[in-house]
Amino acid sequence: MKSSKPRRRDRSRSSDPQSLHPQLQPPSSRADRKLAQLCRQAHERIDLVLAGELSDPNLDGLWVLEVEPEVGGSALLVTLVAPDGVERREVEASLEAVRGLLRSEVAAAISRKRTPHLRLVVIPERAILARGADHD
């Protein structure tokens, strides 16, 4: 038996179809959001691994400054900061030895079919300090 009352529309719901269905968002904004999420997840995981899961003394004190997608999206540019007084070549050699571990850790942290390659760049801490002084 049907009710004779007219149905009232639930006004608490948004009438914007994009807010109800993320698939309806413009592809560029959704892709940008996903790339930012990927970079943030990679940044957090690599920072965690560097902070406590590696026993290489050349990597002590190393931290992630930023992670950015490279053109094409198949790789991430990871900028790492090395403390002053360490030999950059030794840090780079140690990083090359753990590149596979870092990539597998990133793979565990993200929800993607393919894990991006990591391009690791090391800069000295004094370069960061100098950059900050230039902006003052």
JSON list of C-alpha atoms in Angstrom, two decimals:
[
{"chain": "A", "resi": 1, "resn": "MET", "atom": "CA", "xyz": [0.00, 0.00, 0.00]},
{"chain": "A", "resi": 2, "resn": "LYS", "atom": "CA", "xyz": [1.38, 3.38, -1.00]},
{"chain": "A", "resi": 3, "resn": "SER", "atom": "CA", "xyz": [1.40, 6.38, 1.22]},
{"chain": "A", "resi": 4, "resn": "SER", "atom": "CA", "xyz": [-0.50, 9.39, -0.03]},
{"chain": "A", "resi": 5, "resn": "LYS", "atom": "CA", "xyz": [2.08, 11.75, 1.47]},
{"chain": "A", "resi": 6, "resn": "PRO", "atom": "CA", "xyz": [4.42, 13.35, -1.03]},
{"chain": "A", "resi": 7, "resn": "ARG", "atom": "CA", "xyz": [8.08, 12.53, -0.43]},
{"chain": "A", "resi": 8, "resn": "ARG", "atom": "CA", "xyz": [10.17, 15.30, 0.97]},
{"chain": "A", "resi": 9, "resn": "ARG", "atom": "CA", "xyz": [13.56, 15.82, -0.50]},
{"chain": "A", "resi": 10, "resn": "ASP", "atom": "CA", "xyz": [16.43, 15.41, 1.94]},
{"chain": "A", "resi": 11, "resn": "ARG", "atom": "CA", "xyz": [17.98, 18.87, 1.97]},
{"chain": "A", "resi": 12, "resn": "SER", "atom": "CA", "xyz": [21.00, 17.79, 4.01]},
{"chain": "A", "resi": 13, "resn": "ARG", "atom": "CA", "xyz": [22.54, 16.20, 0.93]},
{"chain": "A", "resi": 14, "resn": "SER", "atom": "CA", "xyz": [24.51, 18.30, -1.45]},
{"chain": "A", "resi": 15, "resn": "SER", "atom": "CA", "xyz": [22.93, 18.97, -4.79]},
{"chain": "A", "resi": 16, "resn": "ASP", "atom": "CA", "xyz": [26.37, 19.14, -6.40]},
{"chain": "A", "resi": 17, "resn": "PRO", "atom": "CA", "xyz": [26.83, 15.86, -8.31]},
{"chain": "A", "resi": 18, "resn": "GLN", "atom": "CA", "xyz": [30.64, 16.16, -8.17]},
{"chain": "A", "resi": 19, "resn": "SER", "atom": "CA", "xyz": [30.64, 16.07, -4.38]},
{"chain": "A", "resi": 20, "resn": "LEU", "atom": "CA", "xyz": [28.57, 12.88, -4.46]},
{"chain": "A", "resi": 21, "resn": "HIS", "atom": "CA", "xyz": [30.68, 11.12, -7.08]},
{"chain": "A", "resi": 22, "resn": "PRO", "atom": "CA", "xyz": [34.44, 11.79, -7.12]},
{"chain": "A", "resi": 23, "resn": "GLN", "atom": "CA", "xyz": [34.58, 10.10, -10.54]},
{"chain": "A", "resi": 24, "resn": "LEU", "atom": "CA", "xyz": [32.79, 13.16, -11.94]},
{"chain": "A", "resi": 25, "resn": "GLN", "atom": "CA", "xyz": [35.58, 15.51, -10.89]},
{"chain": "A", "resi": 26, "resn": "PRO", "atom": "CA", "xyz": [37.62, 16.93, -13.75]},
{"chain": "A", "resi": 27, "resn": "PRO", "atom": "CA", "xyz": [40.43, 14.48, -14.56]},
{"chain": "A", "resi": 28, "resn": "SER", "atom": "CA", "xyz": [43.20, 17.01, -14.03]},
{"chain": "A", "resi": 29, "resn": "SER", "atom": "CA", "xyz": [42.16, 17.88, -10.47]},
{"chain": "A", "resi": 30, "resn": "ARG", "atom": "CA", "xyz": [41.73, 14.23, -9.55]},
{"chain": "A", "resi": 31, "resn": "ALA", "atom": "CA", "xyz": [45.09, 13.35, -11.11]},
{"chain": "A", "resi": 32, "resn": "ASP", "atom": "CA", "xyz": [46.80, 16.26, -9.33]},
{"chain": "A", "resi": 33, "resn": "ARG", "atom": "CA", "xyz": [45.32, 15.18, -6.01]},
{"chain": "A", "resi": 34, "resn": "LYS", "atom": "CA", "xyz": [46.46, 11.60, -6.56]},
{"chain": "A", "resi": 35, "resn": "LEU", "atom": "CA", "xyz": [50.00, 12.69, -7.50]},
{"chain": "A", "resi": 36, "resn": "ALA", "atom": "CA", "xyz": [50.20, 14.86, -4.39]},
{"chain": "A", "resi": 37, "resn": "GLN", "atom": "CA", "xyz": [48.98, 11.92, -2.30]},
{"chain": "A", "resi": 38, "resn": "LEU", "atom": "CA", "xyz": [51.59, 9.62, -3.87]},
{"chain": "A", "resi": 39, "resn": "CYS", "atom": "CA", "xyz": [54.39, 12.11, -3.17]},
{"chain": "A", "resi": 40, "resn": "ARG", "atom": "CA", "xyz": [53.24, 12.58, 0.43]},
{"chain": "A", "resi": 41, "resn": "GLN", "atom": "CA", "xyz": [53.09, 8.81, 1.04]},
{"chain": "A", "resi": 42, "resn": "ALA", "atom": "CA", "xyz": [56.54, 8.27, -0.50]},
{"chain": "A", "resi": 43, "resn": "HIS", "atom": "CA", "xyz": [57.97, 11.15, 1.55]},
{"chain": "A", "resi": 44, "resn": "GLU", "atom": "CA", "xyz": [56.63, 9.75, 4.81]},
{"chain": "A", "resi": 45, "resn": "ARG", "atom": "CA", "xyz": [57.77, 6.18, 4.14]},
{"chain": "A", "resi": 46, "resn": "ILE", "atom": "CA", "xyz": [61.27, 7.08, 2.97]},
{"chain": "A", "resi": 47, "resn": "ASP", "atom": "CA", "xyz": [61.71, 9.40, 5.95]},
{"chain": "A", "resi": 48, "resn": "LEU", "atom": "CA", "xyz": [60.67, 6.57, 8.31]},
{"chain": "A", "resi": 49, "resn": "VAL", "atom": "CA", "xyz": [63.08, 4.10, 6.73]},
{"chain": "A", "resi": 50, "resn": "LEU", "atom": "CA", "xyz": [65.97, 6.58, 6.87]},
{"chain": "A", "resi": 51, "resn": "ALA", "atom": "CA", "xyz": [65.18, 7.45, 10.48]},
{"chain": "A", "resi": 52, "resn": "GLY", "atom": "CA", "xyz": [65.44, 4.00, 11.91]},
{"chain": "A", "resi": 53, "resn": "GLU", "atom": "CA", "xyz": [65.52, 0.96, 9.66]},
{"chain": "A", "resi": 54, "resn": "LEU", "atom": "CA", "xyz": [68.98, 1.28, 8.11]},
{"chain": "A", "resi": 55, "resn": "SER", "atom": "CA", "xyz": [72.25, 0.49, 9.83]},
{"chain": "A", "resi": 56, "resn": "ASP", "atom": "CA", "xyz": [74.55, 2.27, 7.35]},
{"chain": "A", "resi": 57, "resn": "PRO", "atom": "CA", "xyz": [76.45, 5.08, 9.16]},
{"chain": "A", "resi": 58, "resn": "ASN", "atom": "CA", "xyz": [76.70, 7.01, 5.85]},
{"chain": "A", "resi": 59, "resn": "LEU", "atom": "CA", "xyz": [72.92, 7.44, 5.94]},
{"chain": "A", "resi": 60, "resn": "ASP", "atom": "CA", "xyz": [72.69, 8.67, 9.55]},
{"chain": "A", "resi": 61, "resn": "GLY", "atom": "CA", "xyz": [71.10, 12.09, 9.75]},
{"chain": "A", "resi": 62, "resn": "LEU", "atom": "CA", "xyz": [69.82, 11.97, 6.17]},
{"chain": "A", "resi": 63, "resn": "TRP", "atom": "CA", "xyz": [66.27, 13.30, 5.76]},
{"chain": "A", "resi": 64, "resn": "VAL", "atom": "CA", "xyz": [63.78, 13.94, 2.97]},
{"chain": "A", "resi": 65, "resn": "LEU", "atom": "CA", "xyz": [63.32, 17.55, 1.92]},
{"chain": "A", "resi": 66, "resn": "GLU", "atom": "CA", "xyz": [60.74, 16.94, -0.80]},
{"chain": "A", "resi": 67, "resn": "VAL", "atom": "CA", "xyz": [59.32, 14.39, -3.21]},
{"chain": "A", "resi": 68, "resn": "GLU", "atom": "CA", "xyz": [58.09, 15.55, -6.60]},
{"chain": "A", "resi": 69, "resn": "PRO", "atom": "CA", "xyz": [56.73, 13.64, -9.59]},
{"chain": "A", "resi": 70, "resn": "GLU", "atom": "CA", "xyz": [58.88, 13.66, -12.68]},
{"chain": "A", "resi": 71, "resn": "VAL", "atom": "CA", "xyz": [57.36, 14.36, -16.06]},
{"chain": "A", "resi": 72, "resn": "GLY", "atom": "CA", "xyz": [55.53, 11.27, -17.26]},
{"chain": "A", "resi": 73, "resn": "GLY", "atom": "CA", "xyz": [54.70, 10.08, -13.77]},
{"chain": "A", "resi": 74, "resn": "SER", "atom": "CA", "xyz": [56.83, 6.93, -13.87]},
{"chain": "A", "resi": 75, "resn": "ALA", "atom": "CA", "xyz": [59.43, 8.29, -11.43]},
{"chain": "A", "resi": 76, "resn": "LEU", "atom": "CA", "xyz": [59.64, 10.39, -8.30]},
{"chain": "A", "resi": 77, "resn": "LEU", "atom": "CA", "xyz": [62.40, 12.90, -7.65]},
{"chain": "A", "resi": 78, "resn": "VAL", "atom": "CA", "xyz": [63.39, 12.52, -4.00]},
{"chain": "A", "resi": 79, "resn": "THR", "atom": "CA", "xyz": [65.55, 15.35, -2.63]},
{"chain": "A", "resi": 80, "resn": "LEU", "atom": "CA", "xyz": [67.49, 14.28, 0.45]},
{"chain": "A", "resi": 81, "resn": "VAL", "atom": "CA", "xyz": [69.47, 16.48, 2.81]},
{"chain": "A", "resi": 82, "resn": "ALA", "atom": "CA", "xyz": [72.78, 15.22, 4.18]},
{"chain": "A", "resi": 83, "resn": "PRO", "atom": "CA", "xyz": [74.26, 16.67, 7.35]},
{"chain": "A", "resi": 84, "resn": "ASP", "atom": "CA", "xyz": [77.31, 18.86, 6.94]},
{"chain": "A", "resi": 85, "resn": "GLY", "atom": "CA", "xyz": [80.62, 17.05, 7.22]},
{"chain": "A", "resi": 86, "resn": "VAL", "atom": "CA", "xyz": [79.63, 13.84, 5.42]},
{"chain": "A", "resi": 87, "resn": "GLU", "atom": "CA", "xyz": [81.14, 12.82, 2.12]},
{"chain": "A", "resi": 88, "resn": "ARG", "atom": "CA", "xyz": [78.45, 13.19, -0.55]},
{"chain": "A", "resi": 89, "resn": "ARG", "atom": "CA", "xyz": [79.86, 10.41, -2.76]},
{"chain": "A", "resi": 90, "resn": "GLU", "atom": "CA", "xyz": [79.75, 7.95, 0.14]},
{"chain": "A", "resi": 91, "resn": "VAL", "atom": "CA", "xyz": [76.14, 8.91, 0.89]},
{"chain": "A", "resi": 92, "resn": "GLU", "atom": "CA", "xyz": [75.19, 8.46, -2.77]},
{"chain": "A", "resi": 93, "resn": "ALA", "atom": "CA", "xyz": [76.90, 5.05, -2.90]},
{"chain": "A", "resi": 94, "resn": "SER", "atom": "CA", "xyz": [75.07, 3.93, 0.23]},
{"chain": "A", "resi": 95, "resn": "LEU", "atom": "CA", "xyz": [71.77, 5.19, -1.18]},
{"chain": "A", "resi": 96, "resn": "GLU", "atom": "CA", "xyz": [72.37, 3.25, -4.39]},
{"chain": "A", "resi": 97, "resn": "ALA", "atom": "CA", "xyz": [72.81, 0.10, -2.28]},
{"chain": "A", "resi": 98, "resn": "VAL", "atom": "CA", "xyz": [69.42, 0.61, -0.55]},
{"chain": "A", "resi": 99, "resn": "ARG", "atom": "CA", "xyz": [67.49, 2.00, -3.55]},
{"chain": "A", "resi": 100, "resn": "GLY", "atom": "CA", "xyz": [65.61, -1.30, -4.01]},
{"chain": "A", "resi": 101, "resn": "LEU", "atom": "CA", "xyz": [64.66, -1.42, -0.33]},
{"chain": "A", "resi": 102, "resn": "LEU", "atom": "CA", "xyz": [63.39, 2.17, -0.45]},
{"chain": "A", "resi": 103, "resn": "ARG", "atom": "CA", "xyz": [61.33, 1.43, -3.56]},
{"chain": "A", "resi": 104, "resn": "SER", "atom": "CA", "xyz": [59.81, -1.69, -1.99]},
{"chain": "A", "resi": 105, "resn": "GLU", "atom": "CA", "xyz": [58.95, 0.31, 1.14]},
{"chain": "A", "resi": 106, "resn": "VAL", "atom": "CA", "xyz": [57.25, 2.93, -1.02]},
{"chain": "A", "resi": 107, "resn": "ALA", "atom": "CA", "xyz": [55.37, 0.13, -2.81]},
{"chain": "A", "resi": 108, "resn": "ALA", "atom": "CA", "xyz": [54.08, -1.12, 0.54]},
{"chain": "A", "resi": 109, "resn": "ALA", "atom": "CA", "xyz": [52.89, 2.37, 1.47]},
{"chain": "A", "resi": 110, "resn": "ILE", "atom": "CA", "xyz": [50.95, 3.18, -1.70]},
{"chain": "A", "resi": 111, "resn": "SER", "atom": "CA", "xyz": [47.94, 1.72, -3.44]},
{"chain": "A", "resi": 112, "resn": "ARG", "atom": "CA", "xyz": [49.12, 1.62, -7.02]},
{"chain": "A", "resi": 113, "resn": "LYS", "atom": "CA", "xyz": [49.45, -1.05, -9.65]},
{"chain": "A", "resi": 114, "resn": "ARG", "atom": "CA", "xyz": [53.00, 0.10, -10.48]},
{"chain": "A", "resi": 115, "resn": "THR", "atom": "CA", "xyz": [55.56, 1.55, -8.11]},
{"chain": "A", "resi": 116, "resn": "PRO", "atom": "CA", "xyz": [57.37, 4.59, -9.49]},
{"chain": "A", "resi": 117, "resn": "HIS", "atom": "CA", "xyz": [61.13, 4.55, -9.84]},
{"chain": "A", "resi": 118, "resn": "LEU", "atom": "CA", "xyz": [63.02, 6.72, -7.37]},
{"chain": "A", "resi": 119, "resn": "ARG", "atom": "CA", "xyz": [65.55, 9.29, -8.50]},
{"chain": "A", "resi": 120, "resn": "LEU", "atom": "CA", "xyz": [67.53, 10.23, -5.41]},
{"chain": "A", "resi": 121, "resn": "VAL", "atom": "CA", "xyz": [69.34, 13.58, -5.20]},
{"chain": "A", "resi": 122, "resn": "VAL", "atom": "CA", "xyz": [71.49, 14.53, -2.21]},
{"chain": "A", "resi": 123, "resn": "ILE", "atom": "CA", "xyz": [72.14, 18.12, -1.22]},
{"chain": "A", "resi": 124, "resn": "PRO", "atom": "CA", "xyz": [74.17, 19.34, 1.75]},
{"chain": "A", "resi": 125, "resn": "GLU", "atom": "CA", "xyz": [72.42, 20.87, 4.74]},
{"chain": "A", "resi": 126, "resn": "ARG", "atom": "CA", "xyz": [74.32, 24.13, 4.32]},
{"chain": "A", "resi": 127, "resn": "ALA", "atom": "CA", "xyz": [72.59, 24.60, 0.94]},
{"chain": "A", "resi": 128, "resn": "ILE", "atom": "CA", "xyz": [69.23, 24.55, 2.73]},
{"chain": "A", "resi": 129, "resn": "LEU", "atom": "CA", "xyz": [70.45, 27.07, 5.29]},
{"chain": "A", "resi": 130, "resn": "ALA", "atom": "CA", "xyz": [71.78, 29.33, 2.53]},
{"chain": "A", "resi": 131, "resn": "ARG", "atom": "CA", "xyz": [68.49, 29.06, 0.64]},
{"chain": "A", "resi": 132, "resn": "GLY", "atom": "CA", "xyz": [66.61, 30.10, 3.78]},
{"chain": "A", "resi": 133, "resn": "ALA", "atom": "CA", "xyz": [68.92, 33.08, 4.32]},
{"chain": "A", "resi": 134, "resn": "ASP", "atom": "CA", "xyz": [68.30, 34.25, 0.73]},
{"chain": "A", "resi": 135, "resn": "HIS", "atom": "CA", "xyz": [64.54, 34.38, 1.37]},
{"chain": "A", "resi": 136, "resn": "ASP", "atom": "CA", "xyz": [64.78, 36.57, 4.50]}
]
